[in-house]
Coordinates of C-alpha atoms in Angstrom, one line a residue:
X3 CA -9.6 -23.2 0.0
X4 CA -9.1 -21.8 -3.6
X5 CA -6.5 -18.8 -4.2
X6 CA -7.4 -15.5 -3.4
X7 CA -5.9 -12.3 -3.9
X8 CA -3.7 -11.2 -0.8
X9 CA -4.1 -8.3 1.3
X10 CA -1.2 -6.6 1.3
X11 CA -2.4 -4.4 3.8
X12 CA -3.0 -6.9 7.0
X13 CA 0.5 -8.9 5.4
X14 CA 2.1 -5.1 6.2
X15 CA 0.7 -5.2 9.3
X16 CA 2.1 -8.6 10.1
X17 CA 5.9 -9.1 10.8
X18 CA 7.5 -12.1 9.1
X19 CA 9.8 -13.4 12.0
X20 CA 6.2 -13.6 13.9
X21 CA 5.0 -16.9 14.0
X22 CA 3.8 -19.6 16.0
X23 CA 6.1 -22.4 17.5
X24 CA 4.6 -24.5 15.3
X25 CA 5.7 -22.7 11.9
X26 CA 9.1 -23.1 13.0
X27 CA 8.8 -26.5 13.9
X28 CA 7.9 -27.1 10.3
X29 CA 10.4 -24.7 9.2
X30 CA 13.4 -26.2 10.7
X31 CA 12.3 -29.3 9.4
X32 CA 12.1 -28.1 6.0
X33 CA 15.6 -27.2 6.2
X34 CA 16.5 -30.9 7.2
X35 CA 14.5 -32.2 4.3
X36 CA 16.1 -29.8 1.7
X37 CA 19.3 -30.7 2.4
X38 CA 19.0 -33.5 0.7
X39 CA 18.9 -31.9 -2.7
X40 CA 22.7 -30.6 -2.1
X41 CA 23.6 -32.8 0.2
X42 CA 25.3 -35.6 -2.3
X43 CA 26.9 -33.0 -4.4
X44 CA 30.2 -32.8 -3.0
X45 CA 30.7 -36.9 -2.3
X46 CA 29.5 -37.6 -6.1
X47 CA 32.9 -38.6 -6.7
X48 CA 33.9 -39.9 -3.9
X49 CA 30.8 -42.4 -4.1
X50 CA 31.8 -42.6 -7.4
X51 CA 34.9 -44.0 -6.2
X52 CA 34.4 -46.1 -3.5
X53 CA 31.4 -48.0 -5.2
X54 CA 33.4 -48.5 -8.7
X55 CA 30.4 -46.8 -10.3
X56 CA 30.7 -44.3 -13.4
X57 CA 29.8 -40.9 -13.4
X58 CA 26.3 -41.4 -15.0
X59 CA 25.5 -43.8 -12.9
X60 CA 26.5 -41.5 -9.6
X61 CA 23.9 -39.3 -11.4
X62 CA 21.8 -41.7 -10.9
X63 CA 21.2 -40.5 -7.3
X64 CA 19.4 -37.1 -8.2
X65 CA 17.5 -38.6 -11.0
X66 CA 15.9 -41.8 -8.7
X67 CA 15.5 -39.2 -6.2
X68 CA 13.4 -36.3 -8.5
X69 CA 11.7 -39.3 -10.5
X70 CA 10.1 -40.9 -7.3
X71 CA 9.2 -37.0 -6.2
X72 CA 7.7 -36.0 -9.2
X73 CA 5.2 -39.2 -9.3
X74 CA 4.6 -39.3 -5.5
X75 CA 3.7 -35.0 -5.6
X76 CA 0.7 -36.1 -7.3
X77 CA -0.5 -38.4 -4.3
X78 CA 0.3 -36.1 -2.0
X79 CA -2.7 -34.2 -1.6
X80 CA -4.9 -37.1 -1.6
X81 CA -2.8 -38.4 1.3
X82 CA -2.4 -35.7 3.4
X83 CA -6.6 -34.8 2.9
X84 CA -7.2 -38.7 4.3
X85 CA -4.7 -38.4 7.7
X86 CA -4.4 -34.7 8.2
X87 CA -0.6 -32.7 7.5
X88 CA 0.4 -33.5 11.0
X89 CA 0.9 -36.7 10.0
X90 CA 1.4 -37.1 6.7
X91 CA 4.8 -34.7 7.6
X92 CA 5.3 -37.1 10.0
X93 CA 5.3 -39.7 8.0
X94 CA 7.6 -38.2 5.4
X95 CA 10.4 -37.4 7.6
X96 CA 10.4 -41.2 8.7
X97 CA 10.7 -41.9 5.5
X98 CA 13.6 -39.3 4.4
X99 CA 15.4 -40.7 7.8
X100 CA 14.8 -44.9 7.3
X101 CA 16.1 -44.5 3.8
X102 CA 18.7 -42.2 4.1
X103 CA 20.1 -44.4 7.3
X104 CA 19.9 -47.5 5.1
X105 CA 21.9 -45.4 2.0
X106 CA 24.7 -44.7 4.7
X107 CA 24.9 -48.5 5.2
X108 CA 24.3 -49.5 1.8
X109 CA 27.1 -51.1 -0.4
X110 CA 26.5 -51.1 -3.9
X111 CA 25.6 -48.2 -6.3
X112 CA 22.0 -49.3 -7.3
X113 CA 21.3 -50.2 -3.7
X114 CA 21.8 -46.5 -3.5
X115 CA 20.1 -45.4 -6.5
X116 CA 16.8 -47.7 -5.0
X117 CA 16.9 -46.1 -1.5
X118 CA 17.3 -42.6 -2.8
X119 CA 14.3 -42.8 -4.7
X120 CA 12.5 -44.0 -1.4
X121 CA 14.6 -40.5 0.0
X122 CA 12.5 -38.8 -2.6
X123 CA 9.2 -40.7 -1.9
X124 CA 9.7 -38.8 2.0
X125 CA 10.8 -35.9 1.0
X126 CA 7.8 -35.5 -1.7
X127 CA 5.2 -36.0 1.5
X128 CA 7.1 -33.8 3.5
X129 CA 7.7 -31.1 0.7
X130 CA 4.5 -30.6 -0.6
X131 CA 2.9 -30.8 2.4
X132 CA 5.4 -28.1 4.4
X133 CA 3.9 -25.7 1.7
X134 CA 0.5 -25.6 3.3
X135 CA 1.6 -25.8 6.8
X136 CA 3.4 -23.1 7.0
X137 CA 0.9 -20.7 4.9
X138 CA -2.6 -22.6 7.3
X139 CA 0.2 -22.1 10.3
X140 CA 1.3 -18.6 9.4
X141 CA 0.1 -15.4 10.8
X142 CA 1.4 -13.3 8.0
X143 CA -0.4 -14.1 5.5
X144 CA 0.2 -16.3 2.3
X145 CA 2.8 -14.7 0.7
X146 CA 5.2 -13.8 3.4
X147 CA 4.4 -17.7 4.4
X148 CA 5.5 -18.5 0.7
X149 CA 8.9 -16.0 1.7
X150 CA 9.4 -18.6 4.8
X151 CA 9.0 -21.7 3.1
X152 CA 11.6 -20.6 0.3
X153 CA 13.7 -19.3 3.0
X154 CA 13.7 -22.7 4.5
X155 CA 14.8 -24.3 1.0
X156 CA 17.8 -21.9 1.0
X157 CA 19.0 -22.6 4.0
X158 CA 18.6 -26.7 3.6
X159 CA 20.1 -26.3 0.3
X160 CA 23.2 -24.1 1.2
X161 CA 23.6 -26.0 4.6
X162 CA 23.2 -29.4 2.7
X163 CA 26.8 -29.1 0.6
X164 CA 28.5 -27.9 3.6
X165 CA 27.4 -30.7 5.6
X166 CA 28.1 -33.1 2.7
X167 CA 31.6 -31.6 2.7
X168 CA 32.7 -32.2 5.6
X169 CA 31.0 -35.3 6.7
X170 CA 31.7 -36.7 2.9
X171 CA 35.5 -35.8 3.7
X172 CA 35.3 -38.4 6.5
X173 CA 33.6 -41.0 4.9
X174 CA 30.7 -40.5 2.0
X175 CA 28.5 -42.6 4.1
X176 CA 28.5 -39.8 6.8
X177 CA 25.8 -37.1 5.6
X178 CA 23.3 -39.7 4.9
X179 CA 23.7 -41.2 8.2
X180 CA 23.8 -37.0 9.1
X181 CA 20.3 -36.5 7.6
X182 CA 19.0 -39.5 9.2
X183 CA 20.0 -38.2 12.7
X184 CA 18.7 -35.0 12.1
X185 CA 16.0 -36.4 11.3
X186 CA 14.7 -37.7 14.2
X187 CA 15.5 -34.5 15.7
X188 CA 13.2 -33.2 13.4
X189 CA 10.7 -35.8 13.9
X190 CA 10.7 -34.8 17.6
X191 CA 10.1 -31.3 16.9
X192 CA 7.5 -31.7 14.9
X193 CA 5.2 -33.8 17.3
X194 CA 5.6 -31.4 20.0
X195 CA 5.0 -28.3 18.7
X196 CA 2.3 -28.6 15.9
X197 CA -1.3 -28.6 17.4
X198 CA -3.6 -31.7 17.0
X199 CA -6.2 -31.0 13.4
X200 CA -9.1 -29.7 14.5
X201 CA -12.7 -30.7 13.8
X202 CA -13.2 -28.3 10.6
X203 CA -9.6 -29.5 9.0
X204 CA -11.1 -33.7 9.1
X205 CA -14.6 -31.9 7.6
X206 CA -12.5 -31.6 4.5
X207 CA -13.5 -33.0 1.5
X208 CA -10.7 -35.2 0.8
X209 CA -8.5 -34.6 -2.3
X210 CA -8.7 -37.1 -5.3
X211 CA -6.1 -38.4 -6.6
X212 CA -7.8 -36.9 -10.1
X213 CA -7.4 -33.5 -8.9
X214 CA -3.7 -32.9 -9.8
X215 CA -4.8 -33.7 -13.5
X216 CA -7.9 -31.6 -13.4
X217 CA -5.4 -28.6 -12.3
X218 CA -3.4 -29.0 -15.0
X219 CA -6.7 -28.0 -17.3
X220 CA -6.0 -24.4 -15.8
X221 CA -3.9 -23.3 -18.2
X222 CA -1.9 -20.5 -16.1
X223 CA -0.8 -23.2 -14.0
X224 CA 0.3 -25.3 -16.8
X225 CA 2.0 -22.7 -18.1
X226 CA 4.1 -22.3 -14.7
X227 CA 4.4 -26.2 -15.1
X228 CA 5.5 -26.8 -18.1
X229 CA 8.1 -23.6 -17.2
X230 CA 9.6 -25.2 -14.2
X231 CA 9.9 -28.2 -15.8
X232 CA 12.7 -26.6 -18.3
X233 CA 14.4 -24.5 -16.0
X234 CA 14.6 -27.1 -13.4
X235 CA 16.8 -28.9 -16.7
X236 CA 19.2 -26.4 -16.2
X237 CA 19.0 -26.5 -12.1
X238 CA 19.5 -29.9 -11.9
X239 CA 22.1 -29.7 -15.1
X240 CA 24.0 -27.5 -12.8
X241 CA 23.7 -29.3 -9.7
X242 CA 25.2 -33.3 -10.8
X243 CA 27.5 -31.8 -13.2
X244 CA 29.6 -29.2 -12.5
X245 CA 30.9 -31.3 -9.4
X246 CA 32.7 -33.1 -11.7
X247 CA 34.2 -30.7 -14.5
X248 CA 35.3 -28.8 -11.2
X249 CA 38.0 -31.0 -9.9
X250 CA 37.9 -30.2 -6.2
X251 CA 37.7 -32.6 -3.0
X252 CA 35.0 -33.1 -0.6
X253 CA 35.7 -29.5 1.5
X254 CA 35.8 -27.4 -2.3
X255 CA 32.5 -28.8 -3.4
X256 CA 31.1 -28.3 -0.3
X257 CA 32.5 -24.7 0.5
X258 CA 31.4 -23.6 -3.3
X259 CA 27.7 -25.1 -3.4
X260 CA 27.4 -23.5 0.2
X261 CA 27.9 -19.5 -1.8
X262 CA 25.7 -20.9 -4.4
X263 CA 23.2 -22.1 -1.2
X264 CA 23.4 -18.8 0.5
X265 CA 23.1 -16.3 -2.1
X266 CA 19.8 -18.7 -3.3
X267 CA 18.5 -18.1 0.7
X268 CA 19.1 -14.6 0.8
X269 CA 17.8 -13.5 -2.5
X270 CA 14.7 -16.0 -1.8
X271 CA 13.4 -13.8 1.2
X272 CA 15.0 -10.2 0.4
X273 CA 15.0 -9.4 -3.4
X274 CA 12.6 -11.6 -5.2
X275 CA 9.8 -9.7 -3.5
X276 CA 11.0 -6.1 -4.4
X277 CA 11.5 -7.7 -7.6
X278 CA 8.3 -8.5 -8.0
X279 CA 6.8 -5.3 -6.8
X280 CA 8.7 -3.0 -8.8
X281 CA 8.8 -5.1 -12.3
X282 CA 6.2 -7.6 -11.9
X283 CA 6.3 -11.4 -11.4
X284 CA 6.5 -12.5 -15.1
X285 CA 8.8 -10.0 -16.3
X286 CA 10.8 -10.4 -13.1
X287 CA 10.9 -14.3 -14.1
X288 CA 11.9 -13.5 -17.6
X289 CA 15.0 -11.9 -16.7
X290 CA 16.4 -13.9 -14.2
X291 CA 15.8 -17.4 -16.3
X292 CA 17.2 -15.2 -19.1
X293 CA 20.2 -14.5 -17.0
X294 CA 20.6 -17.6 -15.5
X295 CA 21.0 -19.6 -19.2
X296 CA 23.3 -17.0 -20.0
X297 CA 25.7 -18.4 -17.1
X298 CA 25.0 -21.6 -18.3
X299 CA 26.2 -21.0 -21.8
X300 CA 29.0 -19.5 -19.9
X301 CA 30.2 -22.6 -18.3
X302 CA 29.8 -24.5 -21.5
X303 CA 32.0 -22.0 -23.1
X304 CA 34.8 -22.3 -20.7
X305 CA 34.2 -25.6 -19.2
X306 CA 37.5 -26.2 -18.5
X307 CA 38.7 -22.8 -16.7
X308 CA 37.7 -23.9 -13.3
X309 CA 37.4 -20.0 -11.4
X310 CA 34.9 -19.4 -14.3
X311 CA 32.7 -22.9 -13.3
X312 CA 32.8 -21.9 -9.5
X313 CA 31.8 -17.8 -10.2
X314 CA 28.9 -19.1 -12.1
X315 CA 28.0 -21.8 -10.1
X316 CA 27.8 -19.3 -7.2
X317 CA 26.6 -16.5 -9.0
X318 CA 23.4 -18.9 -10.2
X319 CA 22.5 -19.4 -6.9
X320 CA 21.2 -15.6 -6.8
X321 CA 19.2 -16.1 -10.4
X322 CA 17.7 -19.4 -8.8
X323 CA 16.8 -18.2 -5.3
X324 CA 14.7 -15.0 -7.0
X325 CA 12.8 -17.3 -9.5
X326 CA 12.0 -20.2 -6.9
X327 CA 10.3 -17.5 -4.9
X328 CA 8.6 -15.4 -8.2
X329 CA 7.5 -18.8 -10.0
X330 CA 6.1 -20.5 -6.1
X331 CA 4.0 -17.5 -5.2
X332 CA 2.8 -17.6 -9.3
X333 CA 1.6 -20.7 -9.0
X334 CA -0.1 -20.3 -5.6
X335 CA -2.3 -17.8 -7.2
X336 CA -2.6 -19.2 -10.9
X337 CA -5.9 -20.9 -9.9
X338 CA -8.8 -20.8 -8.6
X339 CA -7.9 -24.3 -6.6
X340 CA -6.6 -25.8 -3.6
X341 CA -3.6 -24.4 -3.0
X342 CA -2.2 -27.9 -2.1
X343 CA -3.4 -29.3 -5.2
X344 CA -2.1 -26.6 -7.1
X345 CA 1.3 -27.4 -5.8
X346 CA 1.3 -31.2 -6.3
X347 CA 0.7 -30.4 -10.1
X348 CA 3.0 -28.0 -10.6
X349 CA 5.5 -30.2 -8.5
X350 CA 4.9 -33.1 -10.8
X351 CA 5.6 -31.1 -14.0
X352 CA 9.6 -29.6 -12.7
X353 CA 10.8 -32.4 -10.4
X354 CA 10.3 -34.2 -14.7
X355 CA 12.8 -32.0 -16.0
X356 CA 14.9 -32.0 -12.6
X357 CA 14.6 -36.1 -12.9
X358 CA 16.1 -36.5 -16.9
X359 CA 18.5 -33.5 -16.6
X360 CA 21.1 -35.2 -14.1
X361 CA 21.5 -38.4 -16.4
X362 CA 21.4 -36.9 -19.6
X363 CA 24.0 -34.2 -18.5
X364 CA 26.5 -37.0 -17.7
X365 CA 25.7 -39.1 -21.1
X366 CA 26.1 -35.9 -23.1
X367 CA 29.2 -35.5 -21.8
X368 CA 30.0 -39.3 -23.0
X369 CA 28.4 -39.1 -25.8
X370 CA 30.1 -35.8 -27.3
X371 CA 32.3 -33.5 -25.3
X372 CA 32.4 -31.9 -21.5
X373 CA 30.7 -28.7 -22.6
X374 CA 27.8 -30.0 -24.2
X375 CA 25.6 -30.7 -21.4
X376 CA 25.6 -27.0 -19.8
X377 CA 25.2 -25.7 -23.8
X378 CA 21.9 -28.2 -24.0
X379 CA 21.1 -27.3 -20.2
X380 CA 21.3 -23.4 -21.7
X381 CA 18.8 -24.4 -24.3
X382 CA 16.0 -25.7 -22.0
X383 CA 16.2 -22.5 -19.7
X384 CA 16.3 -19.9 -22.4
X385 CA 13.4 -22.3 -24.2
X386 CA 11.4 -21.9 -20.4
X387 CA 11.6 -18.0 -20.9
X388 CA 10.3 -18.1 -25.0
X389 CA 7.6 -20.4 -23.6
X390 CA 6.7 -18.3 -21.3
X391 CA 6.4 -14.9 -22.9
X392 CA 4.4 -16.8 -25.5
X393 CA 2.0 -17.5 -22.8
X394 CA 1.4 -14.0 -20.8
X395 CA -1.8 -13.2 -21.5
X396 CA -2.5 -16.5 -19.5
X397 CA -1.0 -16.1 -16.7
X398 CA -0.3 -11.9 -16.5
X399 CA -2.8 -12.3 -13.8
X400 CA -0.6 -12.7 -11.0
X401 CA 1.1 -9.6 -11.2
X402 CA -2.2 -8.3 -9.3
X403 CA -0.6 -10.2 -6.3
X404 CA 1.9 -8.3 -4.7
X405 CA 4.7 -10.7 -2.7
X406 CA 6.4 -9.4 0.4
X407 CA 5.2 -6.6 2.5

């Protein structure tokens, strides 16, 4: 089904909280899966720790993770055309729960490294795949569907460090062996309550694994790309550093990643769309990646003034939450493509920045001083919103698509 314009008017008609059982079987499993993106922020030390590894090594853990996602996102689509989305999400969360289990029994550092990246493997056919569930499931239309699935991402991502707080306060083995429980619990959910494919979704032409590529010829989407790619630098800058230059225990990290988590879920589903409708997608992009390298810069100012790294790590959380839902519902009307194909390109292109940017934070910080890596994390993101702006004319097109109401 290529993109379309929305109409806002049968979206106005349709109430968000609305939706079949189905949806939020998908949904709550969505919150399962993201968790695992904050989930190992507060034990980085700890594993740290107990394994005897050093710190870029820890970092290891979001960089296996992304690299393996970023690769996998562009099989996705060819996968999930071949055995339906049924069970290709099935399939993921078996595979987010068997390797997060076996990373809670693990023993050694790159043990854990390896069966993260398998995390990511699951969590890349679950991810991309949850996208066009929930808008084929929805009855409110694309964009409020888009609203849902970004909601579900801020509440797996704030839940994720609070979990990993106080189960990493036990024992840093506990929130993967959480996840994996969960998991099955998810699993369970998802079996029941989505409906079997019908005969019109196995007519499908299945996806190529080419098609990803040929996307990327569009150059709107590109553009978006290429954009996430540098802003997810500083995300993931943010995310597997700053537990370390903050000097708190299992319960701190975890209390102070959940306000960043919770301010990213609220202003997800309740500001990024008026946002949108009263400035504009693009501009509204502009000025929150703006913003959000200028608390970046912050923190690699005063590095070492610890109430100044947990404000802006909590305050980014807003700046992220409104551009996660501005740059998704972008790019799921760049193109005149499969919106699933659509995704797994644009995936591909930020889970690169979001795989190099952990690692190369913690070597930075080797290599020179501690406030180097949020400076050069700074860079990329202001460098995403030049880029950009250099780029309207190609992509001012999907400010004609109103998200929300």
């Amino acid at each position: 089904m290529a993109a379309a314009p929305v109409d806002s008017v049968s979206e106005a008609k349709a109430s968000l909280l609305n939706q079949p059982r189905a949806v939020w079987a998908v949904f709550f499993a969505g919150i399962i899966a993201f968790m695992g993106i904050g989930l190992v922020d507060p034990i980085l030390p700890a594993i740290g720790d107990n394994l005897g590894a050093s710190r870029s090594e820890v970092s290891l853990l979001f960089s296996s993770y992304n690299a393996v996602m970023a690769v996998a996102m562009l099989v996705t689509g060819a996968i999930s055309s071949r055995i339906g989305i049924k069970v290709t999400l099935l399939v993921g969360i078996i595979v987010i729960a068997i390797f997060s289990g076996l990373g809670g029994l693990s023993n050694g550092i790159w043990i854990l490294i390896g069966l993260r990246g398998g995390w990511g493997l699951g969590n890349a056919l679950f991810v991309a795949t949850a996208l066009t569930a929930i808008v084929s499931l929805s009855k409110s239309g694309v964009t409020k569907a888009i609203i849902l699935y970004e909601a579900a991402i801020g509440l797996g991502i704030s839940v994720g460090p609070l979990l990993g707080g106080e189960l990493g306060a036990i024992s840093w083995r506990g929130p993967f062996l959480g996840v994996a429980a969960l998991m099955i619990v998810a699993f369970i959910a998802l079996i029941t309550l989505m409906p079997k494919p019908d005969s019109r979704q196995a007519a499908r032409r299945s996806t190529s694994l080419l098609d990803p590529f040929r996307a990327m010829r569009h150059r709107s989407l590109l553009v978006f790309g290429l954009t996430a790619g540098m802003y997810n630098f500083g995300f993931f800058t943010l995310m597997a550093y700053a537990p370390f230059v903050l000097e708190l225990d299992e319960h701190g990290l975890g209390y102070v990643f959940l306000g960043w988590g919770v301010l990213l879920a609220l202003t997800s589903v309740f500001m990024a769309p008026k946002l949108q409708q009263k400035f504009g997608t693009v501009k509204s992009m502009s000025v929150m990646l703006t913003l959000f390298g200028l608390v970046l810069l912050a923190m690699g100012v005063w590095t070492s003034t610890q109430w100044v790294i947990i404000a802006a790590v909590i305050i980014a959380g807003a700046l992220l939450g409104n551009n996660n839902t501005l740059i998704t519902t972008a790019v799921m009307n760049a193109a005149p493509i499969e919106r699933s194909t659509a995704s797994a390109a644009y995936s591909f292109l930020r889970f690169i920045g979001a795989a190099i940017a952990p690692y190369l934070a913690l070597k930075l910080a080797d290599w020179f001083n501690p406030h180097v890596p949020f400076i050069v994390g700074a860079a990329f993101v202001l460098l995403s919103v030049v880029f950009i702006l250099l780029n309207r004319n190609h992509v001012k097109h999907v400010d004609q698509v109103a998200i929300g109401h």
